[in-house]
Tab-separated table of C-alpha atoms in Angstrom:
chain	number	residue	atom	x	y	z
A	15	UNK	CA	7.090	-9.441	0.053
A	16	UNK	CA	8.962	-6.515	0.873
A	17	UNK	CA	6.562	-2.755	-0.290
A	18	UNK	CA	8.387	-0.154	-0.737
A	19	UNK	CA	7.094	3.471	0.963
A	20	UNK	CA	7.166	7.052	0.579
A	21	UNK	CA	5.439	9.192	3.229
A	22	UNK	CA	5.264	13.001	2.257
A	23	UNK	CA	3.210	15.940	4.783
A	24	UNK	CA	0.405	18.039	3.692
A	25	UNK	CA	-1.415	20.336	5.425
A	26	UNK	CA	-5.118	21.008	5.578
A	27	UNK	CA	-6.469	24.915	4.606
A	28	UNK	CA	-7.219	25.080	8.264
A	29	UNK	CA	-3.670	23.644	9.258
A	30	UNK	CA	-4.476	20.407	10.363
A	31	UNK	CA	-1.188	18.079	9.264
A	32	UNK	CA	-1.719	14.139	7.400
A	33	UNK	CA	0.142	12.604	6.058
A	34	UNK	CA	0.060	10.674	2.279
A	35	UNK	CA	1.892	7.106	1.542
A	36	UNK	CA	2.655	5.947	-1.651
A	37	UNK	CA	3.268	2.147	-1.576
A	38	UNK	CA	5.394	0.586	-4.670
A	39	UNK	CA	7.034	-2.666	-6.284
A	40	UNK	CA	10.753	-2.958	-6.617
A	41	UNK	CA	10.039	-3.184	-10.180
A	42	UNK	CA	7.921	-0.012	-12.164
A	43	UNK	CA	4.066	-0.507	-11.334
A	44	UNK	CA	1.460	-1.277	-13.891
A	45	UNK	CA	-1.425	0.534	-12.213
A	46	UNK	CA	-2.134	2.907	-9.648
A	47	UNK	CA	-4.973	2.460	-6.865
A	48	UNK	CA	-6.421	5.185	-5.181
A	49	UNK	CA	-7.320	3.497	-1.336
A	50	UNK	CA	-9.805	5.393	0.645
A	51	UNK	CA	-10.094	3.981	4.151
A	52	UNK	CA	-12.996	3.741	6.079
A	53	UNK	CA	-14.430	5.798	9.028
A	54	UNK	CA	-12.533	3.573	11.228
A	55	UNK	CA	-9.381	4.223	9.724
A	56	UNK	CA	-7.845	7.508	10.214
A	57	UNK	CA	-4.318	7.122	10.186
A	58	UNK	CA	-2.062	5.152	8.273
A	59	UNK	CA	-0.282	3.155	11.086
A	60	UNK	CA	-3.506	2.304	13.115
A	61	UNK	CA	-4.294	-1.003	14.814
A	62	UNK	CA	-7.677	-2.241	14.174
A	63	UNK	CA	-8.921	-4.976	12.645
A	64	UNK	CA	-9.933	-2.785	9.565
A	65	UNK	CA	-6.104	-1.137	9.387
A	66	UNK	CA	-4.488	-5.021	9.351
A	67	UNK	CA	-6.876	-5.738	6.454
A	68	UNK	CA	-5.750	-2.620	4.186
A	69	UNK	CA	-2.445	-3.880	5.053
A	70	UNK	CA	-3.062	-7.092	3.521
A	71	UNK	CA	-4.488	-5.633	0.441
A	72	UNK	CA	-1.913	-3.170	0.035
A	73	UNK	CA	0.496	-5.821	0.533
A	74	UNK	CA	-1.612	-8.064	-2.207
A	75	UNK	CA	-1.838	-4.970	-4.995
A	76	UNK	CA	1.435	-4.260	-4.776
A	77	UNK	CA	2.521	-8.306	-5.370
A	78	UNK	CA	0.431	-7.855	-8.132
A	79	UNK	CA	2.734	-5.129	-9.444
A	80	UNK	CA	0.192	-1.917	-8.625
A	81	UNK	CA	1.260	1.099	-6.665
A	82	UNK	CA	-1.028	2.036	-3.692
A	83	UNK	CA	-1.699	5.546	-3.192
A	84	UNK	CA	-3.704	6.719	0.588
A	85	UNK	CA	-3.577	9.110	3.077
A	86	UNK	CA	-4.451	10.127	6.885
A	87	UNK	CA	-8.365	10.722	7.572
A	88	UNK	CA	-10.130	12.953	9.597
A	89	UNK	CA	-11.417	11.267	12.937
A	90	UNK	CA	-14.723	9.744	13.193
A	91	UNK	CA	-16.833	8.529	15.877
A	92	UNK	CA	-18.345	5.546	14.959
A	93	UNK	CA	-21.754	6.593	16.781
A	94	UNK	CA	-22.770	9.677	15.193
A	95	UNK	CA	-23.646	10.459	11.530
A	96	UNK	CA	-20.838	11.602	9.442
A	97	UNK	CA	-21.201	15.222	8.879
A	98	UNK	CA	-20.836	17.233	5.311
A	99	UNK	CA	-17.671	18.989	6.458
A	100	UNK	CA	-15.911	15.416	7.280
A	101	UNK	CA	-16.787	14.250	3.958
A	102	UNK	CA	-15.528	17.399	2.195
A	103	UNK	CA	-12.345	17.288	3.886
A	104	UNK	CA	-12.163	13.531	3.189
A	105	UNK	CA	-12.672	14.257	-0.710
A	106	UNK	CA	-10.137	17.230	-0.591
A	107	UNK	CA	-7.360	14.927	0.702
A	108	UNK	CA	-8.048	12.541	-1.529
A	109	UNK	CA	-7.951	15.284	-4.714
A	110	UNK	CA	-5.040	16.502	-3.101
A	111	UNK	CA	-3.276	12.842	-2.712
A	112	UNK	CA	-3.633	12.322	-6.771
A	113	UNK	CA	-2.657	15.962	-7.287
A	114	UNK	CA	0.740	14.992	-5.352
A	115	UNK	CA	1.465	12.136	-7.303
A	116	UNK	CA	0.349	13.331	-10.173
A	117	UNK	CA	4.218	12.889	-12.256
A	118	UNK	CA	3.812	9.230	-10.990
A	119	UNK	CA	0.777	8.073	-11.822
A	120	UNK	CA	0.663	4.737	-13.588
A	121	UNK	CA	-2.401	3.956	-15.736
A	122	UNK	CA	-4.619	2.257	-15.246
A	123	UNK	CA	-6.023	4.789	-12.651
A	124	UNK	CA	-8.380	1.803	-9.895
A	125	UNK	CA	-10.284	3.804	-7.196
A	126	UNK	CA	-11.253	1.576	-4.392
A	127	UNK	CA	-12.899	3.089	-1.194
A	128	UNK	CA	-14.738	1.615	2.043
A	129	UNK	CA	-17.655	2.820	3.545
A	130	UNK	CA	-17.085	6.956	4.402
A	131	UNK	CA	-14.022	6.579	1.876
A	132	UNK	CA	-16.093	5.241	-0.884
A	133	UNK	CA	-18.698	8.523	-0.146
A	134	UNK	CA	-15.777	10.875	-0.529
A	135	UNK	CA	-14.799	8.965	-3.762
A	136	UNK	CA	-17.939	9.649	-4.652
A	137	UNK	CA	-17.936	13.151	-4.147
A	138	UNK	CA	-14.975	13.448	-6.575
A	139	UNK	CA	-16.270	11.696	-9.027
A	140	UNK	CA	-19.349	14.021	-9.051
A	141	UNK	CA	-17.356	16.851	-9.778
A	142	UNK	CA	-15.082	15.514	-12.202
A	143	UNK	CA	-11.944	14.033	-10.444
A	144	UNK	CA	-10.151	12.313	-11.310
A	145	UNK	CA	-10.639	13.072	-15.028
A	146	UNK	CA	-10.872	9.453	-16.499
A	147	UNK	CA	-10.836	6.146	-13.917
A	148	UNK	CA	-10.584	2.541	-15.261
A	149	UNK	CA	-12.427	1.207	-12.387
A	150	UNK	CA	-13.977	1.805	-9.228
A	151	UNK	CA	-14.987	-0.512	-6.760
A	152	UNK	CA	-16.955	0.726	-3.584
A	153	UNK	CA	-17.160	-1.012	-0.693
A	154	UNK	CA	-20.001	-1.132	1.819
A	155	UNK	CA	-20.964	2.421	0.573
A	156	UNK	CA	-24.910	2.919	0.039
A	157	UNK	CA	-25.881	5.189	-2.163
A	158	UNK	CA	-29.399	7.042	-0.698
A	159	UNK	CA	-29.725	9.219	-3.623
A	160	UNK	CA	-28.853	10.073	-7.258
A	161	UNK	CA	-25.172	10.977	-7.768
A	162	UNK	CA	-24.184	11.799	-11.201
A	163	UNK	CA	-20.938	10.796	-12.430
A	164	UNK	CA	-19.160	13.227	-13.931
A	165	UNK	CA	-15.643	11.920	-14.560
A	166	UNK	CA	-14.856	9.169	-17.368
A	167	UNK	CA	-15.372	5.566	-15.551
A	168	UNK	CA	-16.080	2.277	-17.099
A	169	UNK	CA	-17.466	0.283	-14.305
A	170	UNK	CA	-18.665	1.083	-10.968
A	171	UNK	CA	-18.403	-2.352	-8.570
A	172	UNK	CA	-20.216	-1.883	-5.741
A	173	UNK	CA	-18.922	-4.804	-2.850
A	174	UNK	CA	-21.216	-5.821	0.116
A	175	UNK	CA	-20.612	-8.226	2.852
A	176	UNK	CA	-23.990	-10.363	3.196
A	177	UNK	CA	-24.695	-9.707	6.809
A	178	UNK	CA	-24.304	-5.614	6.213
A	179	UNK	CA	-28.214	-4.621	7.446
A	180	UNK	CA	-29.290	-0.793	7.548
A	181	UNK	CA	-31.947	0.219	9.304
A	182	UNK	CA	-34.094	3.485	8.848
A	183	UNK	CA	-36.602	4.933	11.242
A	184	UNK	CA	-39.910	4.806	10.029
A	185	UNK	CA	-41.206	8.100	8.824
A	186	UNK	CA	-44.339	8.474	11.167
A	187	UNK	CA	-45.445	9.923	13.932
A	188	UNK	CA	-46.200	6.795	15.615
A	189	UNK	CA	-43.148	6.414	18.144
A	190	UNK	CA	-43.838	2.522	18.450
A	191	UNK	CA	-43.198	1.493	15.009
A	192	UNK	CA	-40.114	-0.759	14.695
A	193	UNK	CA	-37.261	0.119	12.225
A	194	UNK	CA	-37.180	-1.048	8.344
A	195	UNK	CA	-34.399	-3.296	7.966
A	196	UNK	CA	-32.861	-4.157	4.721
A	197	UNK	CA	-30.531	-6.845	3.413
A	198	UNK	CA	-27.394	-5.867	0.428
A	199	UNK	CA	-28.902	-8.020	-1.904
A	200	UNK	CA	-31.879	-5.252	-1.610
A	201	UNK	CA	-30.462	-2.143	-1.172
A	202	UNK	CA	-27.626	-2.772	-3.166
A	203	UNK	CA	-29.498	-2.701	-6.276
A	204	UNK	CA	-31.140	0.983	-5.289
A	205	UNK	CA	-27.683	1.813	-4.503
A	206	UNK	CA	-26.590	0.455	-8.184
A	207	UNK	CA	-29.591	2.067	-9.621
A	208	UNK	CA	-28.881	5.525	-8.221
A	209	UNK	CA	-25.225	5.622	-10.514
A	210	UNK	CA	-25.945	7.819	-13.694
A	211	UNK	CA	-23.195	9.597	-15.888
A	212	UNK	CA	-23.204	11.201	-18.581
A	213	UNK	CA	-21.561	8.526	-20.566
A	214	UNK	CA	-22.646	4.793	-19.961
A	215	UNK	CA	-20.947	2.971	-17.763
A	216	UNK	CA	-21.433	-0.883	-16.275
A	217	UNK	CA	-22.618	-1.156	-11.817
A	218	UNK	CA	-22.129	-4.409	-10.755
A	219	UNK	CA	-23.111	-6.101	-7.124
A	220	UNK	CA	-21.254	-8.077	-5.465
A	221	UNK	CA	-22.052	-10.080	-2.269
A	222	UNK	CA	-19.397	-11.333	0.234
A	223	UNK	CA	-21.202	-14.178	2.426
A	224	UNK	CA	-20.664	-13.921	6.342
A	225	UNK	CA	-19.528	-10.789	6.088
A	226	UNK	CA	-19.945	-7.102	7.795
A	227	UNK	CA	-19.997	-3.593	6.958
A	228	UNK	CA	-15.746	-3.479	6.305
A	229	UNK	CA	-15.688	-7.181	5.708
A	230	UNK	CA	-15.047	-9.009	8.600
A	231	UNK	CA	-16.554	-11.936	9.845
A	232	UNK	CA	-19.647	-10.910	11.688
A	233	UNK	CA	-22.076	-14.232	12.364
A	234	UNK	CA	-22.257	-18.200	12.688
A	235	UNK	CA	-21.031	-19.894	9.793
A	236	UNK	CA	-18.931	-19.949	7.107
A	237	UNK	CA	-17.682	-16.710	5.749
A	238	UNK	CA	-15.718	-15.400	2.559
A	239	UNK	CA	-12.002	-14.525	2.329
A	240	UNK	CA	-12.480	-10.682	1.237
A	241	UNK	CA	-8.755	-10.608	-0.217
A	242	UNK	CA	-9.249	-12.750	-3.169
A	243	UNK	CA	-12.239	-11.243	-3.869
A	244	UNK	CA	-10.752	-7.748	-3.897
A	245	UNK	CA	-8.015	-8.228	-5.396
A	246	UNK	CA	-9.603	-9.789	-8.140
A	247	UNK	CA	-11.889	-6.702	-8.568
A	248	UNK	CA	-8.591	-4.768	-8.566
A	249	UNK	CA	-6.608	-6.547	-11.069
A	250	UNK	CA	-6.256	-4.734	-14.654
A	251	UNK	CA	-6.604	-8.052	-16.373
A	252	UNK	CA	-10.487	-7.705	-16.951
């Protein structure tokens, strides 16, 4: 199908230019998703494997009558740690995307982010933005310690390809011991257990099998179509 888009600059308190894309039916939208990318992804015409996939999703929301709202990222490198002032810039370009579009948002409000995108989510959410989301769906985003909701949500999804492992160094002073690996269907459930708010809300885990940290393909076997599965997370009919 064809998606309609509108591309608008912003600039950063420190100057730095991005850009934000809102992508739209022909016909009005029923819902509005908030996409944060992943670490991977930092511009909105990139390459990659994980740039074709948001394409496809996109692409699939906006079938499914849903406008797509995301923006430009900060660079990462893939082999260091992300660092507090990446995801604060992350999380003010996000605010700043729904501030933008703020005459054209279309409720439902869906937040959906991968990996470093669903920790900036996060980091709204904390302090109360957006106001009041209908659902949020995190993916690949482990959550090491409590975060306290403060905005208005209903259900926190958090996704997981099966063959996503994290490792952490063992806290010892023996040099020799090996690192503790863990398995989604393990940490997922501390991750799910660290979401608090101040008004109820449902965490659900979900496990993609054959799948890797951004949901590709990553080992022998058969693996899961992520689209469907998204999508179906996404969709205001539940």
């Amino acid at each position: 199908m064809n998606v309609h888009q509108r591309t608008q600059w912003r600039k950063d308190p420190d100057g730095a230019r991005y850009r934000m894309r809102r992508s739209f039916p022909a016909e009005p939208a029923h819902a509005t998703v908030l996409l944060a990318a992943p670490g991977t992804v930092s511009i909105l015409d990139g390459q990659g494997r994980d740039d074709r996939l948001l394409d496809e999703l996109t692409e699939r929301l906006v079938a499914g009558g849903a406008q797509v709202l995301t923006c430009d990222m900060p660079g990462h490198d893939p082999n260091s740690p992300s660092t507090a002032d990446d995801q604060g810039v992350r999380a003010a370009r996000l605010s700043q995307l729904l501030d933008a579009h703020a005459h054209l948002l279309v409720q439902p409000l869906l937040l959906l982010g991968f990996s470093l995108g669903g920790q900036a989510l996060l980091r709204l959410l904390r302090r109360g933005e957006p106001r009041q989301a209908d659902r949020v769906v995190l993916v690949g985003t482990v959550v090491e310690e409590d975060v306290f909701i403060n905005s208005l949500v209903s259900s926190i999804d958090l996704v997981y390809g099966s063959l996503d492992l994290v490792g952490y160094m063992a806290d010892s002073d023996d040099q020799n011991l090996p690192p503790a690996v863990f398995a989604p269907d393990m940490y997922g459930h501390w991750s799910a257990s660290r979401l608090v708010g101040r008004r109820s809300f449902e965490v659900r885990v979900h496990l993609l099998e054959g799948l890797g940290h951004t949901l590709h393909p990553c080992g022998p076997g058969p693996s899961s179509d992520p689209l469907p599965a998204l999508t179906s997370l996404m969709s205001t009919a539940q």
